[in-house]
XYZ file of C-alpha atoms in Angstrom:
517
model
C 278.748 150.350 -38.703
C 277.575 153.976 -39.222
C 277.555 155.865 -35.960
C 274.905 158.554 -35.100
C 276.142 162.272 -35.219
C 275.836 162.624 -31.550
C 278.146 159.858 -30.907
C 280.701 161.105 -33.470
C 280.547 164.552 -31.933
C 281.162 163.036 -28.536
C 284.207 161.203 -29.742
C 285.560 164.152 -31.664
C 285.219 166.394 -28.584
C 287.206 164.130 -26.541
C 290.001 163.763 -29.058
C 290.389 167.445 -28.851
C 290.497 167.625 -25.139
C 293.257 167.854 -22.763
C 293.108 164.176 -21.834
C 293.647 162.673 -25.332
C 297.567 163.095 -25.272
C 297.929 161.549 -21.897
C 295.659 158.550 -22.876
C 297.566 158.091 -26.225
C 300.963 157.829 -24.353
C 299.674 155.082 -22.055
C 299.866 151.329 -22.557
C 296.510 150.120 -24.114
C 295.408 148.097 -20.896
C 296.089 151.088 -18.752
C 294.109 153.463 -20.961
C 291.149 151.151 -20.978
C 291.010 151.321 -17.290
C 291.502 155.037 -17.100
C 289.104 156.159 -19.756
C 285.764 155.325 -17.927
C 287.208 157.200 -14.765
C 287.845 160.315 -17.055
C 284.167 159.974 -18.352
C 282.700 159.823 -14.833
C 284.681 162.908 -13.749
C 283.568 164.853 -16.708
C 279.848 163.932 -15.961
C 280.129 164.941 -12.378
C 281.737 168.281 -13.509
C 278.928 168.867 -16.067
C 276.209 168.062 -13.462
C 277.874 170.496 -11.054
C 277.602 173.296 -13.729
C 273.847 172.619 -14.180
C 273.151 172.554 -10.433
C 274.686 176.032 -10.169
C 272.669 177.565 -12.700
C 269.451 179.641 -11.384
C 266.488 177.337 -11.076
C 263.008 179.029 -11.181
C 259.922 177.670 -9.479
C 256.381 179.038 -10.058
C 254.137 180.067 -7.216
C 250.417 179.062 -7.859
C 248.295 181.995 -8.887
C 244.762 182.673 -7.591
C 241.956 182.923 -10.138
C 240.560 186.263 -8.758
C 239.153 189.179 -10.739
C 241.220 191.438 -8.850
C 244.472 189.461 -8.805
C 247.175 188.667 -11.205
C 249.552 185.746 -11.608
C 252.359 185.725 -9.223
C 255.897 185.849 -10.834
C 258.555 183.204 -10.972
C 260.954 183.384 -8.154
C 264.500 182.577 -7.798
C 264.943 180.329 -4.697
C 268.333 182.018 -3.937
C 266.400 185.135 -3.293
C 263.954 183.714 -0.778
C 264.404 185.260 2.706
C 265.733 183.388 5.621
C 263.537 182.458 8.667
C 263.638 184.843 11.646
C 264.674 182.761 14.745
C 262.352 182.582 17.773
C 264.515 182.088 20.872
C 262.717 182.052 24.076
C 265.761 180.777 26.044
C 267.689 183.954 25.296
C 264.761 186.199 25.936
C 263.873 184.535 29.300
C 267.576 185.138 30.438
C 267.928 188.793 29.249
C 264.260 190.060 29.148
C 265.223 192.086 25.969
C 263.811 191.805 22.557
C 266.176 190.495 20.003
C 267.864 192.740 17.348
C 266.859 191.110 14.118
C 268.514 192.805 11.179
C 266.571 194.177 8.347
C 266.989 192.849 4.787
C 269.659 194.338 2.627
C 268.001 197.306 0.585
C 269.622 196.009 -2.650
C 268.352 192.526 -1.994
C 264.913 193.920 -1.105
C 264.646 195.817 -4.298
C 265.120 192.551 -6.257
C 261.970 190.923 -4.814
C 259.307 190.678 -7.349
C 256.001 192.384 -6.834
C 252.948 190.249 -5.783
C 249.462 190.424 -7.332
C 247.264 193.492 -7.533
C 245.368 194.238 -4.374
C 241.651 193.394 -4.248
C 239.281 196.063 -4.945
C 238.200 196.589 -1.431
C 241.685 198.076 -0.629
C 240.476 201.261 -2.331
C 238.565 202.066 0.815
C 241.815 202.817 2.511
C 241.914 206.187 0.758
C 238.366 206.872 1.867
C 239.112 206.039 5.534
C 241.913 208.283 5.541
C 240.367 211.030 3.629
C 239.392 213.218 6.653
C 243.258 213.952 7.258
C 244.193 214.080 3.471
C 244.515 217.931 3.567
C 245.493 218.701 7.083
C 247.693 215.762 7.945
C 247.827 214.065 11.354
C 249.179 216.021 14.338
C 250.280 214.729 17.748
C 247.463 216.561 19.326
C 245.039 214.599 17.082
C 246.502 211.378 17.947
C 246.404 212.151 21.734
C 242.678 212.984 21.545
C 241.911 209.493 20.275
C 243.269 208.283 23.723
C 239.906 209.032 25.281
C 238.507 205.617 24.498
C 241.671 203.746 23.275
C 242.721 200.384 24.899
C 246.267 200.783 23.868
C 248.829 203.041 22.038
C 251.268 201.373 19.707
C 254.415 203.090 18.394
C 256.658 201.643 15.523
C 260.045 202.944 15.358
C 262.660 201.711 12.956
C 260.797 198.334 12.718
C 260.424 197.761 16.511
C 257.241 198.044 18.380
C 256.412 199.783 21.713
C 253.182 199.546 23.574
C 251.471 201.706 26.187
C 248.352 200.078 27.723
C 245.526 202.165 28.979
C 242.762 199.649 29.520
C 242.598 195.971 29.258
C 240.251 194.869 26.328
C 237.504 192.133 26.479
C 238.982 188.766 26.455
C 242.281 188.757 24.371
C 241.295 191.179 21.585
C 244.169 193.466 22.378
C 246.656 190.611 22.700
C 245.974 189.063 19.292
C 245.605 192.316 17.611
C 249.000 193.222 18.683
C 250.291 189.915 17.830
C 249.073 190.451 14.376
C 250.822 193.709 13.876
C 254.083 192.085 15.054
C 253.697 189.432 12.513
C 253.441 192.220 9.897
C 256.768 193.393 11.126
C 258.300 189.991 10.506
C 256.660 189.645 7.154
C 257.855 192.929 5.893
C 260.958 193.831 8.053
C 262.232 197.364 7.691
C 259.314 198.291 5.475
C 256.679 199.489 7.976
C 257.383 203.279 8.603
C 257.660 204.932 11.821
C 254.128 205.754 13.330
C 251.926 205.792 16.416
C 248.500 204.759 16.548
C 245.634 204.519 19.201
C 243.501 201.348 19.084
C 239.985 200.868 20.575
C 239.041 197.134 20.872
C 235.369 197.721 21.657
C 232.872 196.981 18.886
C 231.008 200.273 18.439
C 232.716 203.034 16.436
C 232.702 206.370 18.416
C 234.140 209.072 16.231
C 230.960 210.583 14.998
C 231.384 212.526 11.714
C 228.751 214.989 12.539
C 230.888 216.625 15.497
C 233.605 217.467 12.887
C 231.393 219.246 10.177
C 230.809 222.643 11.867
C 231.724 226.002 10.344
C 235.127 225.867 11.986
C 235.482 222.137 12.209
C 237.902 220.473 14.389
C 239.816 217.665 12.870
C 238.822 214.138 14.163
C 241.013 212.012 16.103
C 242.456 209.101 14.148
C 241.286 206.115 16.087
C 241.603 202.361 14.902
C 239.115 199.659 15.523
C 237.466 196.685 13.826
C 234.367 198.277 12.329
C 232.761 201.427 11.278
C 229.531 202.736 9.729
C 228.324 205.632 7.617
C 227.978 208.047 10.460
C 231.552 207.490 11.973
C 235.053 208.144 11.004
C 236.760 205.343 12.808
C 239.678 203.576 10.787
C 238.874 200.038 10.199
C 241.419 197.295 10.735
C 241.528 193.491 10.618
C 240.103 192.025 13.736
C 241.930 189.868 16.180
C 240.377 186.555 15.116
C 242.548 186.306 12.009
C 245.201 185.260 14.485
C 242.887 183.081 16.701
C 240.220 183.458 19.211
C 241.377 181.468 22.199
C 238.293 181.921 24.393
C 235.853 180.212 21.924
C 238.562 177.861 20.362
C 238.535 179.344 16.913
C 241.607 178.654 15.147
C 243.946 181.171 13.251
C 242.352 182.113 9.848
C 245.179 180.458 7.599
C 244.482 177.107 9.140
C 240.605 177.611 9.546
C 240.270 178.743 5.857
C 241.775 175.399 4.704
C 239.307 173.462 6.964
C 236.390 175.465 5.836
C 237.177 174.660 2.161
C 237.426 170.961 2.903
C 234.149 171.119 4.914
C 232.435 172.562 1.916
C 233.168 169.375 0.038
C 231.496 166.975 2.528
C 228.031 167.653 1.437
C 227.140 169.060 -2.104
C 224.926 172.010 -2.211
C 221.957 170.110 -3.699
C 222.085 167.486 -1.016
C 222.105 169.963 1.775
C 219.107 170.914 4.043
C 216.976 173.169 1.898
C 216.529 175.714 4.682
C 218.255 178.771 6.208
C 220.625 177.974 9.054
C 221.966 180.216 11.858
C 223.667 179.440 15.174
C 224.766 182.215 17.531
C 224.187 184.127 20.761
C 220.689 185.860 20.346
C 221.048 187.784 23.634
C 223.601 190.295 22.639
C 221.032 192.279 20.426
C 217.402 192.808 19.939
C 217.679 192.105 16.190
C 218.949 188.686 16.920
C 216.222 188.002 19.425
C 213.717 189.218 16.714
C 215.415 186.776 14.261
C 214.645 183.753 16.760
C 210.932 184.501 16.018
C 211.442 183.130 12.598
C 212.237 179.707 13.870
C 210.214 176.763 12.768
C 207.369 175.888 15.042
C 204.171 173.644 15.090
C 202.211 176.406 13.526
C 204.678 178.197 11.193
C 207.698 177.382 9.011
C 209.403 180.400 7.630
C 212.064 178.063 6.058
C 214.506 178.914 8.923
C 216.411 176.480 11.371
C 217.893 178.849 14.158
C 219.890 177.667 17.262
C 220.995 179.578 20.313
C 224.625 178.999 21.202
C 225.449 178.594 24.941
C 229.198 179.510 25.004
C 229.481 178.670 28.739
C 228.307 175.135 27.954
C 230.225 174.773 24.766
C 233.430 175.711 26.690
C 232.743 173.178 29.408
C 232.089 170.475 26.726
C 235.377 171.327 24.729
C 233.502 173.088 21.920
C 232.626 169.820 20.331
C 229.455 171.285 18.658
C 231.266 174.514 17.431
C 233.289 173.206 14.751
C 232.922 175.836 11.958
C 234.081 173.683 9.270
C 231.389 171.274 10.074
C 228.457 173.711 9.800
C 228.176 173.844 5.951
C 225.204 171.485 6.188
C 222.359 173.791 4.816
C 221.886 175.464 1.503
C 221.426 178.883 3.217
C 223.145 180.496 6.061
C 222.124 183.535 7.858
C 224.379 186.425 8.726
C 223.185 189.053 11.253
C 224.875 191.603 13.232
C 225.174 191.360 17.015
C 225.761 194.477 19.314
C 227.605 195.757 16.212
C 229.533 193.982 13.318
C 230.212 190.366 13.953
C 233.439 188.346 13.196
C 230.993 185.449 12.129
C 230.577 187.119 8.788
C 233.758 185.779 7.212
C 233.006 182.236 8.463
C 229.445 182.288 7.085
C 230.597 183.659 3.720
C 233.274 180.994 3.529
C 230.595 178.129 3.233
C 229.429 177.867 -0.275
C 226.019 177.932 1.012
C 224.060 180.978 -0.072
C 224.450 183.721 2.460
C 221.334 185.535 3.485
C 222.631 188.803 4.808
C 220.247 190.793 7.166
C 220.596 194.419 6.385
C 223.830 195.645 8.160
C 224.549 198.876 9.959
C 228.380 198.336 10.112
C 231.219 197.345 7.982
C 234.724 195.808 8.571
C 237.846 196.341 6.310
C 236.729 193.758 3.556
C 232.846 193.818 3.560
C 232.600 196.895 1.480
C 233.865 194.708 -1.416
C 230.875 192.568 -1.266
C 228.118 192.904 -3.951
C 224.355 191.967 -3.337
C 222.851 189.272 -5.351
C 226.445 188.284 -6.474
C 228.073 187.440 -3.056
C 224.919 187.396 -0.810
C 221.263 187.643 -0.822
C 219.957 190.735 1.046
C 217.278 190.366 3.785
C 215.145 192.847 5.256
C 215.936 193.898 8.838
C 212.278 194.962 9.684
C 210.569 191.894 8.042
C 213.124 189.155 8.712
C 210.656 186.059 8.687
C 208.974 186.803 5.415
C 212.120 187.813 3.691
C 214.032 184.573 4.773
C 210.858 182.629 3.646
C 210.916 184.290 0.143
C 214.822 183.969 -0.262
C 214.811 180.372 0.573
C 211.670 179.530 -1.762
C 213.371 181.643 -4.566
C 216.642 179.687 -4.154
C 215.086 176.245 -4.069
C 213.266 177.394 -7.319
C 216.344 178.799 -8.890
C 218.996 176.301 -7.599
C 221.755 176.956 -9.950
C 221.596 180.653 -9.442
C 221.435 180.323 -5.697
C 224.335 177.999 -5.696
C 226.486 180.461 -7.814
C 225.804 183.248 -5.161
C 227.355 180.784 -2.513
C 230.238 179.956 -4.667
C 230.942 183.589 -5.511
C 231.162 184.284 -1.802
C 233.412 181.279 -1.063
C 235.699 182.259 -3.833
C 235.894 185.974 -2.596
C 236.786 184.728 0.842
C 239.209 181.838 -0.243
C 241.097 184.161 -2.813
C 240.709 187.708 -1.734
C 240.738 187.429 1.987
C 243.620 184.886 2.485
C 246.270 185.896 4.996
C 248.451 187.376 2.164
C 245.950 190.019 1.548
C 245.073 190.522 5.421
C 248.681 191.383 5.938
C 248.938 193.578 2.772
C 245.766 195.403 3.643
C 247.529 196.175 7.144
C 250.674 197.294 5.443
C 249.165 199.539 2.892
C 246.839 201.036 5.474
C 249.711 201.669 7.994
C 251.863 203.212 5.096
C 249.205 205.620 3.837
C 248.551 206.588 7.624
C 252.095 207.233 8.248
C 252.590 209.393 5.341
C 249.987 211.817 6.871
C 252.115 212.562 9.981
C 253.276 216.141 10.428
C 255.509 215.215 13.417
C 258.099 212.618 14.051
C 256.718 209.836 16.309
C 258.505 208.991 19.510
C 258.146 206.990 22.601
C 257.714 207.982 26.289
C 258.534 206.477 29.430
C 255.329 204.617 29.856
C 255.944 202.626 26.720
C 257.514 199.015 26.681
C 259.273 197.387 23.813
C 257.255 194.352 22.729
C 258.304 191.560 20.298
C 257.251 187.983 19.301
C 259.326 186.603 22.226
C 257.942 188.914 24.752
C 254.337 187.756 24.009
C 254.708 184.155 23.204
C 257.492 182.760 25.481
C 255.188 183.414 28.552
C 251.971 182.393 27.127
C 250.085 179.260 27.876
C 247.296 176.956 26.587
C 245.365 177.793 23.402
C 246.615 181.474 23.558
C 250.257 180.128 22.973
C 249.118 177.400 20.692
C 247.324 180.053 18.326
C 250.327 182.263 18.579
C 252.584 179.613 17.422
C 250.265 178.434 14.600
C 249.906 182.091 13.172
C 253.680 182.934 13.708
C 255.215 184.232 10.459
C 258.391 182.503 10.071
C 260.296 185.123 8.018
C 260.064 187.774 5.459
C 257.814 187.377 2.557
C 259.365 186.383 -0.774
C 257.332 188.969 -2.623
C 256.629 192.563 -2.176
C 253.084 193.691 -0.938
C 250.305 193.637 -3.732
C 249.903 196.785 -5.800
C 247.339 199.177 -4.565
C 244.446 200.044 -6.816
C 243.720 203.843 -7.354
C 241.447 205.803 -5.010
C 237.746 206.216 -6.153
C 236.920 209.329 -7.970
C 233.466 210.719 -6.901
C 231.437 209.448 -9.855
C 232.823 205.918 -9.708
C 231.934 205.765 -6.000
C 228.695 207.072 -6.362
C 227.995 204.653 -9.217
C 229.322 201.621 -7.205
C 227.205 202.574 -4.300
C 224.195 203.026 -6.627
C 224.646 199.613 -8.218
C 224.574 197.948 -4.855
C 221.497 199.868 -3.810
C 219.730 199.104 -7.079
C 220.330 195.239 -6.575
C 218.726 195.411 -3.079
C 215.810 197.291 -4.390
C 215.256 194.691 -7.136
C 215.184 191.918 -4.600
C 212.690 193.789 -2.520
C 210.486 194.270 -5.598
C 210.524 190.552 -6.335
C 209.736 189.914 -2.694
C 206.738 192.164 -2.764
C 205.413 190.607 -5.817
C 205.936 187.060 -4.205
C 203.995 187.980 -1.228
C 201.412 189.740 -3.386
C 200.722 186.532 -5.214
C 200.481 184.616 -1.912
C 197.863 186.878 -0.767
C 195.886 186.605 -3.987
C 196.110 182.811 -3.901
C 194.988 182.560 -0.240
């Protein structure tokens, strides 16, 4: 019988090996028994050799215009979890000394994707101090309205509280920064910052434009506008909003994505939906006049949210993932910017965005008529009516706007990028310091244990759910370059032209309605 080449090669290899002389010298019956044992040992040894070779596993990439495929990663390089030990903390009352990663190992970590385009605004937000740097006197002047001062030294955090914030805004903002330190241990530079948790920006640009201008104080907060110089930072709700039972963003983002699938866009109610607290701003009270009535239908279905009642009833009617039931959803600011914007955009319902006066860290990356449909602030009802009629007559295009917003939120506002935005902002901020940050006697060291070990209820639940288990297995995303003046002007002009185009269509629509009537 002719044997195949593979079998022949196998037999030849065994005759040339170290076992053949031993087997040949044994009695035939003994050799027959030993030979299979030799084969099994050889197979096990070969398997061990395979198992010790590097194994590469791919990390799913996101299909985003501003991101690239994540690289393959050797699991042996994945960082270990950082322990959370409340028992030890409760005994000593001191924060643990978690070691930073070995610098050589850290250099071997692959780089992540390119950062989304809205990261370029970091350069603009820090431009007021680009030439002068940041002095200690500037930082101390920001104390006038700050809720707290946070100092980071050698990867450890120290807190000095000036005034308690509304609800737990300060708590979850600080918690978020501590998670950043766990995600990128040893990589956040020494710095100190003043943080104001109130909605309205207060560092007015006009005050610092005189003949001999004084440099503005660097003050961090959640939003800004064109007339102010406050430095925008991700808001507290990314780690949970305990008072209104809104889950941490990483969990909620998945639930919102699943909620989108429950009712296809074409089968949703063909109206504009909004639910919120109208009493916080006149513009919201004005919006409620657009509600459907016995005499008028502006294509809007608007609902006032009673948070006290919702709290008493366990927030059963406030599930954000169950509110993607209409083809259109309205975003309107409250007393200033509203955290609701990201939840509304996450629905693949078409967002009707009432002209805003404020921005947060990511909304400057939104493009009108691509991510949202602009709504006039001073003529809301007719503007909403036209938007819904236009969308119902151009269903595919309207749905594309909703999907573009959903993709932006899902891919460019995932927690990886929230942390990377914080990382790049704080790194760029720290490079501007003209002095060495330090702590004083009023500062207290804080850490994950000092915050979570004594927490209770939803506050503790959300902290545990948003806890960063250990260092990231990739480096932060790569920053895009700053805007040059012509490209920034061109981008702003494109946005304004898109809004003017919609307003032109709207005027024609209402002109035709007048002629018809």
